[in-house]
Coordinates of C-alpha atoms in Angstrom, one line a residue:
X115 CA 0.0 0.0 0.0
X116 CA 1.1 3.8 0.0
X117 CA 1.7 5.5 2.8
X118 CA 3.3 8.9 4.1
X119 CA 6.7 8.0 5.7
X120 CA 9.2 10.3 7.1
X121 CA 11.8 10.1 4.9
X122 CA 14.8 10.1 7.6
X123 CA 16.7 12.5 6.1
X124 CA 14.6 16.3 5.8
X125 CA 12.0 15.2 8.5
X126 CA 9.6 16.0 5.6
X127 CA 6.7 13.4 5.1
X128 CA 7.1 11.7 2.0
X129 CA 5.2 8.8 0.1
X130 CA 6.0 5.7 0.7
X131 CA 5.0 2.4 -0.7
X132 CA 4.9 -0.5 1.8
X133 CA 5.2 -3.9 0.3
X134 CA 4.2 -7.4 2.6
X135 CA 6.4 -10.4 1.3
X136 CA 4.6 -13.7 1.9
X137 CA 6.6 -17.2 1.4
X138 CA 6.0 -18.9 -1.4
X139 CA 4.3 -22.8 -1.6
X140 CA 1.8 -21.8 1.4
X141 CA -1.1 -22.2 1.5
X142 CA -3.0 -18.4 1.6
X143 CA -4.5 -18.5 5.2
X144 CA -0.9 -20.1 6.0
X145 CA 0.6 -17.4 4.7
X146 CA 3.5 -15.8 7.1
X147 CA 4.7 -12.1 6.3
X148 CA 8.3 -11.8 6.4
X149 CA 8.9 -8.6 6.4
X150 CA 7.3 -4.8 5.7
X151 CA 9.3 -2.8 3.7
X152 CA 8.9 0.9 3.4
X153 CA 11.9 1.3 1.4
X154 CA 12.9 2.9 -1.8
X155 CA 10.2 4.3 -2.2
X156 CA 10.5 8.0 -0.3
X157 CA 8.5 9.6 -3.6
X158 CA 8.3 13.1 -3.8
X159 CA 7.2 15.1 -1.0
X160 CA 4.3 16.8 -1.0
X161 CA 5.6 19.8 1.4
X162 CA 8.7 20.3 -1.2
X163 CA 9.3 22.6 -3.9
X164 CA 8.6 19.8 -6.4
X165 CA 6.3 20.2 -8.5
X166 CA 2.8 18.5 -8.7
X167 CA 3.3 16.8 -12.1
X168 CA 6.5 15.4 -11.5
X169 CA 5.1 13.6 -8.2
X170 CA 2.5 12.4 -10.6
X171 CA 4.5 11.1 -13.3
X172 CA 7.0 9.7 -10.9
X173 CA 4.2 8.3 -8.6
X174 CA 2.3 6.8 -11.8
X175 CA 5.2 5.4 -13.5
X176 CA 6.7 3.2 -10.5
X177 CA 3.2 2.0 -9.4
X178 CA 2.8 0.6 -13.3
X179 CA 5.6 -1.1 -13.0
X180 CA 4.4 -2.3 -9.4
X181 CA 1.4 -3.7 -11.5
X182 CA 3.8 -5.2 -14.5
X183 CA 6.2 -7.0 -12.4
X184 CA 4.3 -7.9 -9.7
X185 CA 1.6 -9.6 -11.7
X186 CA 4.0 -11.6 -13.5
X187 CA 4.9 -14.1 -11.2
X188 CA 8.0 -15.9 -13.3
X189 CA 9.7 -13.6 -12.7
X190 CA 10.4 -15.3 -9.1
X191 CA 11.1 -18.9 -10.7
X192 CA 13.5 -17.0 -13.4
X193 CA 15.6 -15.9 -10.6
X194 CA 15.3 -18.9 -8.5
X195 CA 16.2 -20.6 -11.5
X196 CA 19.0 -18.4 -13.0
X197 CA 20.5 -18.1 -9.2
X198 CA 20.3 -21.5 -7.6
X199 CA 19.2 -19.5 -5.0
X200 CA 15.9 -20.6 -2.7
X201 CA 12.7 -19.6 -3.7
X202 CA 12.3 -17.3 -0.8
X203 CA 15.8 -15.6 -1.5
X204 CA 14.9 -15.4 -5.3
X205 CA 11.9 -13.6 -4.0
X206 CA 14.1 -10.8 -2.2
X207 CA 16.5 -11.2 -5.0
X208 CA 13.6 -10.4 -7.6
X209 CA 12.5 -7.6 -4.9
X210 CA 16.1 -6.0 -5.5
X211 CA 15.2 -5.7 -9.2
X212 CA 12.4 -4.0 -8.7
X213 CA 13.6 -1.5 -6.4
X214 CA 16.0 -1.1 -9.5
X215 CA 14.1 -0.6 -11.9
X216 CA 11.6 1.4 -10.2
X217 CA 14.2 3.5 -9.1
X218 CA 15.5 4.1 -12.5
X219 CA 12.1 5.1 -13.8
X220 CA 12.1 8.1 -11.0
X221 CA 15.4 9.1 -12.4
X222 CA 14.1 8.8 -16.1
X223 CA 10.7 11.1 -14.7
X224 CA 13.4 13.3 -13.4
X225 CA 15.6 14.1 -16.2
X226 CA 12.0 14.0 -18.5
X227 CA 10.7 16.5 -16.6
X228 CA 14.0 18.7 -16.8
X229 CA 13.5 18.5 -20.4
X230 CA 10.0 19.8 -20.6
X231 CA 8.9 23.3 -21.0
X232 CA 7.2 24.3 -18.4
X233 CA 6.2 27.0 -15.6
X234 CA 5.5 28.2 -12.3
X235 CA 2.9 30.8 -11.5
X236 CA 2.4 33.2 -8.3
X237 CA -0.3 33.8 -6.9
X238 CA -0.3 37.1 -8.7
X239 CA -0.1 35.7 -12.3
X240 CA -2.6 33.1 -11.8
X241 CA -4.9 35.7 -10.8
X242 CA -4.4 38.0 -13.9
X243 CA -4.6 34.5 -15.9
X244 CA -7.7 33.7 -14.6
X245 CA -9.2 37.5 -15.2
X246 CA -8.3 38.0 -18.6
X247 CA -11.1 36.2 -20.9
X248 CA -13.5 38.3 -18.4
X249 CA -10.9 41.2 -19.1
X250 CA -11.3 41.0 -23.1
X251 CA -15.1 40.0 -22.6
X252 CA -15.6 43.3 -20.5
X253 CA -13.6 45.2 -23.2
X254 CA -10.8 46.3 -21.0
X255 CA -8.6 45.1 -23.2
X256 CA -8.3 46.9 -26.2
X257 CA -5.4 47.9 -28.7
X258 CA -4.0 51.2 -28.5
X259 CA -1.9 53.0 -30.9
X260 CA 1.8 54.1 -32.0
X261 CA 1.8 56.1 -35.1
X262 CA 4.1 55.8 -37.8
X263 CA 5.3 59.5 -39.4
X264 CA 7.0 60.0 -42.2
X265 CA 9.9 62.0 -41.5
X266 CA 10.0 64.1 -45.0
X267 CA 6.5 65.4 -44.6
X268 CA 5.4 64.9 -41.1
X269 CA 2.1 62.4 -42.2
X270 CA 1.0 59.8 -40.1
X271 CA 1.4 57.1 -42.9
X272 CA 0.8 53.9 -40.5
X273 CA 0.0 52.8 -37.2
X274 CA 0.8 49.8 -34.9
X275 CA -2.0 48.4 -32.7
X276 CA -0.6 47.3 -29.1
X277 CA -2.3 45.8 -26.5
X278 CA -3.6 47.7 -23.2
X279 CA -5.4 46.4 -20.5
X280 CA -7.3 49.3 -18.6
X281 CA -9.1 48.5 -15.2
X282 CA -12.6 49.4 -15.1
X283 CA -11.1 51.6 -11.9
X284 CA -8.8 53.6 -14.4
X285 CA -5.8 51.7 -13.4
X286 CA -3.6 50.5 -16.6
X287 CA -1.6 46.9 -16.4
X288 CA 1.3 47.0 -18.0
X289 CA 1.8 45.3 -21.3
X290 CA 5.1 43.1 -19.5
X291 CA 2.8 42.2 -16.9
X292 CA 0.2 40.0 -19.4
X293 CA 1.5 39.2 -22.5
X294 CA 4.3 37.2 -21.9
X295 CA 2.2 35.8 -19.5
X296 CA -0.7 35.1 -21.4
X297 CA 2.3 33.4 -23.8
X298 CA 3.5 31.0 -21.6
X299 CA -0.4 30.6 -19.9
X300 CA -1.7 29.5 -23.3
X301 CA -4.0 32.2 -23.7
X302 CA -2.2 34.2 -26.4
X303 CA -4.3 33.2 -29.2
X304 CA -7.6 34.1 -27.3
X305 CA -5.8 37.4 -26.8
X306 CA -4.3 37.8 -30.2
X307 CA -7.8 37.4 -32.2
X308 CA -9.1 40.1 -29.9
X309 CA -6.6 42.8 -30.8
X310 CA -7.2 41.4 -34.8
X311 CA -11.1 41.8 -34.5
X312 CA -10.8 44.8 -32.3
X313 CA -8.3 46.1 -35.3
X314 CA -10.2 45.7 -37.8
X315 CA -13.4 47.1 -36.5
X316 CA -11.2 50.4 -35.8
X317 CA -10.6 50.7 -39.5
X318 CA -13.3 50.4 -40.7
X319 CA -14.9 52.8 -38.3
X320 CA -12.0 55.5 -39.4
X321 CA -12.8 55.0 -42.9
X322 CA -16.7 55.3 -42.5
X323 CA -16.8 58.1 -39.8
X324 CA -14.2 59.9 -39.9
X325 CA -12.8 59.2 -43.7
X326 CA -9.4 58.7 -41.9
X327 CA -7.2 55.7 -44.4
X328 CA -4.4 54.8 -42.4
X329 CA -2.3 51.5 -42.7
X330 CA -3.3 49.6 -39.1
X331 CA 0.0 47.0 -38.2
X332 CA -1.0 43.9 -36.3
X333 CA 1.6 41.8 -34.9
X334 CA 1.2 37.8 -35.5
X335 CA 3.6 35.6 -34.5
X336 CA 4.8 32.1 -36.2
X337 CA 3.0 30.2 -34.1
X338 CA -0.3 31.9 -35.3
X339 CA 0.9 31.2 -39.2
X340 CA 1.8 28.2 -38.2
X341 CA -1.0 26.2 -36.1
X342 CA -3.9 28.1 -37.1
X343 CA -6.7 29.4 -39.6
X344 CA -5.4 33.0 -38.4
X345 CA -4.9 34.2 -42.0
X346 CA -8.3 33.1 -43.7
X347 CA -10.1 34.6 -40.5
X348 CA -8.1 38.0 -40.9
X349 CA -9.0 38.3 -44.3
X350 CA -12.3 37.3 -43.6
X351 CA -13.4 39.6 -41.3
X352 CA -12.1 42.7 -43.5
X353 CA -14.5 41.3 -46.0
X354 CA -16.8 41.4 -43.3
X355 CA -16.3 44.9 -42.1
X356 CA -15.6 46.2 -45.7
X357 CA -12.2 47.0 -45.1
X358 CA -10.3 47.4 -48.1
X359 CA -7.2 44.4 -47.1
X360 CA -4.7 47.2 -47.8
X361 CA -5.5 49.0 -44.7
X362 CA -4.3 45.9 -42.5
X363 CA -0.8 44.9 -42.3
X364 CA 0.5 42.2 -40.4
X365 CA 4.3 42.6 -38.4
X366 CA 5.9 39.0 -37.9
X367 CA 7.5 38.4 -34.8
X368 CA 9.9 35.5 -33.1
X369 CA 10.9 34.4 -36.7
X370 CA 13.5 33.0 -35.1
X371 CA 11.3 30.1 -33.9
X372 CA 10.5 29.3 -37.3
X373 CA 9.9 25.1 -37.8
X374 CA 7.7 24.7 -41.0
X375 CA 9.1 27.0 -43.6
X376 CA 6.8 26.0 -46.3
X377 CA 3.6 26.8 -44.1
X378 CA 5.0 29.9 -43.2
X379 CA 6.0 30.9 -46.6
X380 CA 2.6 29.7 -47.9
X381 CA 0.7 32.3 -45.3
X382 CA 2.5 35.2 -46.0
X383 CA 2.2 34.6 -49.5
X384 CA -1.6 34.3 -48.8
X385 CA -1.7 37.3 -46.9
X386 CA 0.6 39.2 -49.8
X387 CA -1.4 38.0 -52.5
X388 CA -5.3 39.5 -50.7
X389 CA -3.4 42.9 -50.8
X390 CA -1.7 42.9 -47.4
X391 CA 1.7 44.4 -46.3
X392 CA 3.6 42.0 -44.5
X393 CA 6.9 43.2 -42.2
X394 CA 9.7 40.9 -40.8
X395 CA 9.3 42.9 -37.2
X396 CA 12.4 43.2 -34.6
X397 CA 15.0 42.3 -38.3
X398 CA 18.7 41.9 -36.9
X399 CA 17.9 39.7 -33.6
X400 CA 17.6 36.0 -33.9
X401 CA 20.3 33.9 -35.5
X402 CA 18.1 33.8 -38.8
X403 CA 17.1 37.0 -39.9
X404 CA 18.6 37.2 -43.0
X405 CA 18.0 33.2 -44.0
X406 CA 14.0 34.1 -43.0
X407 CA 14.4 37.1 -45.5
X408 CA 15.6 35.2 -48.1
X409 CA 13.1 32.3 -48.0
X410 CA 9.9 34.6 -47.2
X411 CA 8.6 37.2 -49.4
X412 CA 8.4 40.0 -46.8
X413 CA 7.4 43.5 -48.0
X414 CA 9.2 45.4 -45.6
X415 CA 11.5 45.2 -42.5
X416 CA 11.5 46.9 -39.0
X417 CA 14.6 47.5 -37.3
X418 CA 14.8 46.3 -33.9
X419 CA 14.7 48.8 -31.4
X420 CA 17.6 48.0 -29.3
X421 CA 20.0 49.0 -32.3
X422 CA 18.1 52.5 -33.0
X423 CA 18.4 52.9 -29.0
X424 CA 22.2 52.5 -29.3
X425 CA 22.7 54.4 -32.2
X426 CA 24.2 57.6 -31.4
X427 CA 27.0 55.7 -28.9
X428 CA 27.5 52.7 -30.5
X429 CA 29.5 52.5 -33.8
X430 CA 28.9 48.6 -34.4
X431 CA 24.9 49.4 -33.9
X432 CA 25.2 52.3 -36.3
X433 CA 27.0 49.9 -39.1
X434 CA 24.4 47.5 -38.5
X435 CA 21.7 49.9 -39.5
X436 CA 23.4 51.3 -42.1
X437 CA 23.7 47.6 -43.3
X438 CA 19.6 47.0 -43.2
X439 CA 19.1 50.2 -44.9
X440 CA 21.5 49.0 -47.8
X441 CA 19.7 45.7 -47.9
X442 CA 16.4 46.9 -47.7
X443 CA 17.1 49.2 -50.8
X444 CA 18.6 46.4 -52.8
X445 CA 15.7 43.8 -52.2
X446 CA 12.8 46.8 -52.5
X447 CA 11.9 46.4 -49.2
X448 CA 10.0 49.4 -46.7
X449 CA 11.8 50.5 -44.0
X450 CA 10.4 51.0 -40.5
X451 CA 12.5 52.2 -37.4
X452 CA 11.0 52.0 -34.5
X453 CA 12.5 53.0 -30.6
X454 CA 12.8 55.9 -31.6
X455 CA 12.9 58.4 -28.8
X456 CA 15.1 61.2 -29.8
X457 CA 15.6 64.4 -32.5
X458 CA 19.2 63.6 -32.9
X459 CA 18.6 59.5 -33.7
X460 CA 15.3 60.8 -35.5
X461 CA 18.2 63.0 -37.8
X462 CA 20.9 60.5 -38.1
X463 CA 18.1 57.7 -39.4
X464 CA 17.2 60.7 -42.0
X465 CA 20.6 60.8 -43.1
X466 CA 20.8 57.2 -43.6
X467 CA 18.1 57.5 -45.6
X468 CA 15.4 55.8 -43.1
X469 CA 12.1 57.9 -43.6
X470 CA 9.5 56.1 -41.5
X471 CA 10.2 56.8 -38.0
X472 CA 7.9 55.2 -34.7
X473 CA 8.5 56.1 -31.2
X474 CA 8.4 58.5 -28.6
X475 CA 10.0 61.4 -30.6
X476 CA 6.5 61.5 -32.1
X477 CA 3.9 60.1 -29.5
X478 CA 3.3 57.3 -27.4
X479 CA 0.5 54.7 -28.1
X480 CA -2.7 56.1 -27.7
X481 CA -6.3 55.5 -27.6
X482 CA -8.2 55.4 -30.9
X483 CA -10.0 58.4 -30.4
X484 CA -6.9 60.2 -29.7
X485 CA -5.3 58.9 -32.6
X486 CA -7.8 60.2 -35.1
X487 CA -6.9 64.2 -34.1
X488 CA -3.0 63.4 -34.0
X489 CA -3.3 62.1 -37.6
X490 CA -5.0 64.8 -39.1
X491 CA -2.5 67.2 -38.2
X492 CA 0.7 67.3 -39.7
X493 CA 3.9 66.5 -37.6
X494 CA 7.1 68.8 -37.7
X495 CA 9.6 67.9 -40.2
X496 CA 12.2 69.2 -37.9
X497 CA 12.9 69.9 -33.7
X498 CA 10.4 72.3 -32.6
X499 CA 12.5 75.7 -31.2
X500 CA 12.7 75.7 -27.4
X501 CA 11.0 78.8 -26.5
X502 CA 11.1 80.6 -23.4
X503 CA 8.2 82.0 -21.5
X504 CA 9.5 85.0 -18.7

């Protein structure tokens, strides 16, 4: 049977399993217990910093083979046999071999689970976890947005829908504080198709009330091309909202985790070929930026922010740049910078040749509504004079 034991060494209760060894050849209400072993067996403890599922996969593997070996009762007359030795010491003999084996399947859970993916949460993130379908269901959720100005003539010429999560109390959580959570939570996707709905619905609302045709950038991620019917519902609901596909683009993201190249290749084609721009976002991280250029038909690239944020003390981050710009020329690929938070990086990218500029030297995301007045006034070309009030 199992039982909690104290394992003699932490003074922590662990599991035990206790196992009654009867002599063989006797009749059953002759039989005579030799011995009760609690041994080997200290499985995990429940009061330890283990986690749950390795206790069940440790716990569940050892009493299978409990069930296999146990059940198989040659296994006692192949000893006896193979050893010479009595049948009662080929009992304890085959006893020894369990305890081995079983004691090698624990160490096999072991390294298994060390191998697996997985997570803790706090009390904290398991709280957010479980508030945000009610979150996006109460609309608290909702994208906001960055503009994208065109350096040369101040025009908003695009915008980048990020997610925001505002309290019904006015509070804001921070974007770190639920989407790589809702990543490694499995609730990306549910979040995901509620910025692309939410989107698309903003377009088309622009267009109809306020005859306002801006670009709208949506950030997928490889996963979503890869292991879902993302694309056809993207295109689908423009058709639904009559939103011209144009107005959409989509910015990849974690290229770097790219498996199937073909279905990846297929969707952006898909997406390219319904009228959609489609960016390789954060280009010059990951180990595979320029392979996943070559192999997917992007139409434009984004530089990563942290080599825009470097640029004005860093000479190998200014090189780098310098080398997208070159290769986004040669291929006829857009150029997008974004992180950018300063006049002087705004005029060095301008020299470079880099035209479309997103950051904080032009706005912060912003609600919708606010976004409609800031795009239909032009942006300065240049750094506003610092004038002095006495």
């Amino acid at each position: 049977m199992i039982r909690p034991v104290d394992d003699g060494m932490t003074g922590q209760p662990a599991m035990a399993i206790t196992v009654k060894l009867h002599h063989m050849g006797q009749p059953a209400g002759h039989a005579r217990t030799i011995h009760e072993h609690a041994m080997f067996l200290p499985l995990l403890s429940p009061t330890r910093h283990d986690s749950g599922l390795l206790n069940l996969l440790a716990g569940g593997a050892l009493l299978v083979v409990l069930l296999a070996v146990l059940t198989w009762d040659g296994l006692r007359d192949v000893v006896a046999e193979a050893t010479g030795l009595s049948m009662a010491r080929g009992e304890m003999l085959s006893l020894l071999a369990l305890m081995a084996i079983a004691g090698l399947v624990v160490y096999l859970a072991r390294r298994i689970w060390d191998l697996i993916p997985h997570t803790r949460f706090s009390t904290e993130e398991r709280r957010i976890l479980r508030s945000l379908p009610q979150a996006l269901a109460r609309g608290e959720i909702q994208p906001h947005f960055q503009p994208v100005v065109d350096a040369d003539t101040g025009k908003v010429v695009a915008v980048e829908a990020l997610a925001r999560w505002v309290k019904a109390d006015g509070t804001m959580l921070s974007p770190g504080q639920f989407i790589g959570l809702a990543e490694r939570g499995g609730l990306i996707r549910l979040l995901t198709k509620a910025i692309v709905e939410h989107a698309v619905r903003t377009a088309a609302a622009w267009r109809e009330l306020h005859d306002l045709d801006i670009p709208i950038s949506i950030n997928l991620s490889v996963e979503d091309l890869e292991a879902s019917d993302l694309v056809e519902h993207l295109i689908a609901l423009c058709d639904q909202y009559g939103v011209p596909h144009g107005a959409i683009r989509v910015e990849l993201t974690e290229t770097q985790s790219i498996v199937h190249f073909d279905v990846v290749n297929k969707a952006v084609t898909t997406l390219r070929q319904a009228g959609m721009a489609v960016y390789l976002d954060d280009f010059g991280t990951g180990y595979a930026s320029l392979s996943v250029l070559h192999r997917i038909p992007f139409t434009g690239i984004k530089l990563d922010q942290s080599f825009i944020r470097t640029l004005r003390d860093d000479p190998r981050a200014d090189a780098i740049v310098r080398a997208s710009v070159a290769i986004a020329r040669d291929l006829g690929l857009s150029l997008v910078a974004e992180g950018v938070e300063d006049w002087e990086t705004r005029d060095r990218l301008g020299q470079m040749g880099v035209r479309h500029i997103q950051g904080y030297v032009y706005a912060r995301p912003m609600p919708a509504s606010d976004l409609i007045a800031f795009a239909q006034q032009a942006q300065p070309v240049a750094q506003p004079a610092l004038t002095l009030s006495l």
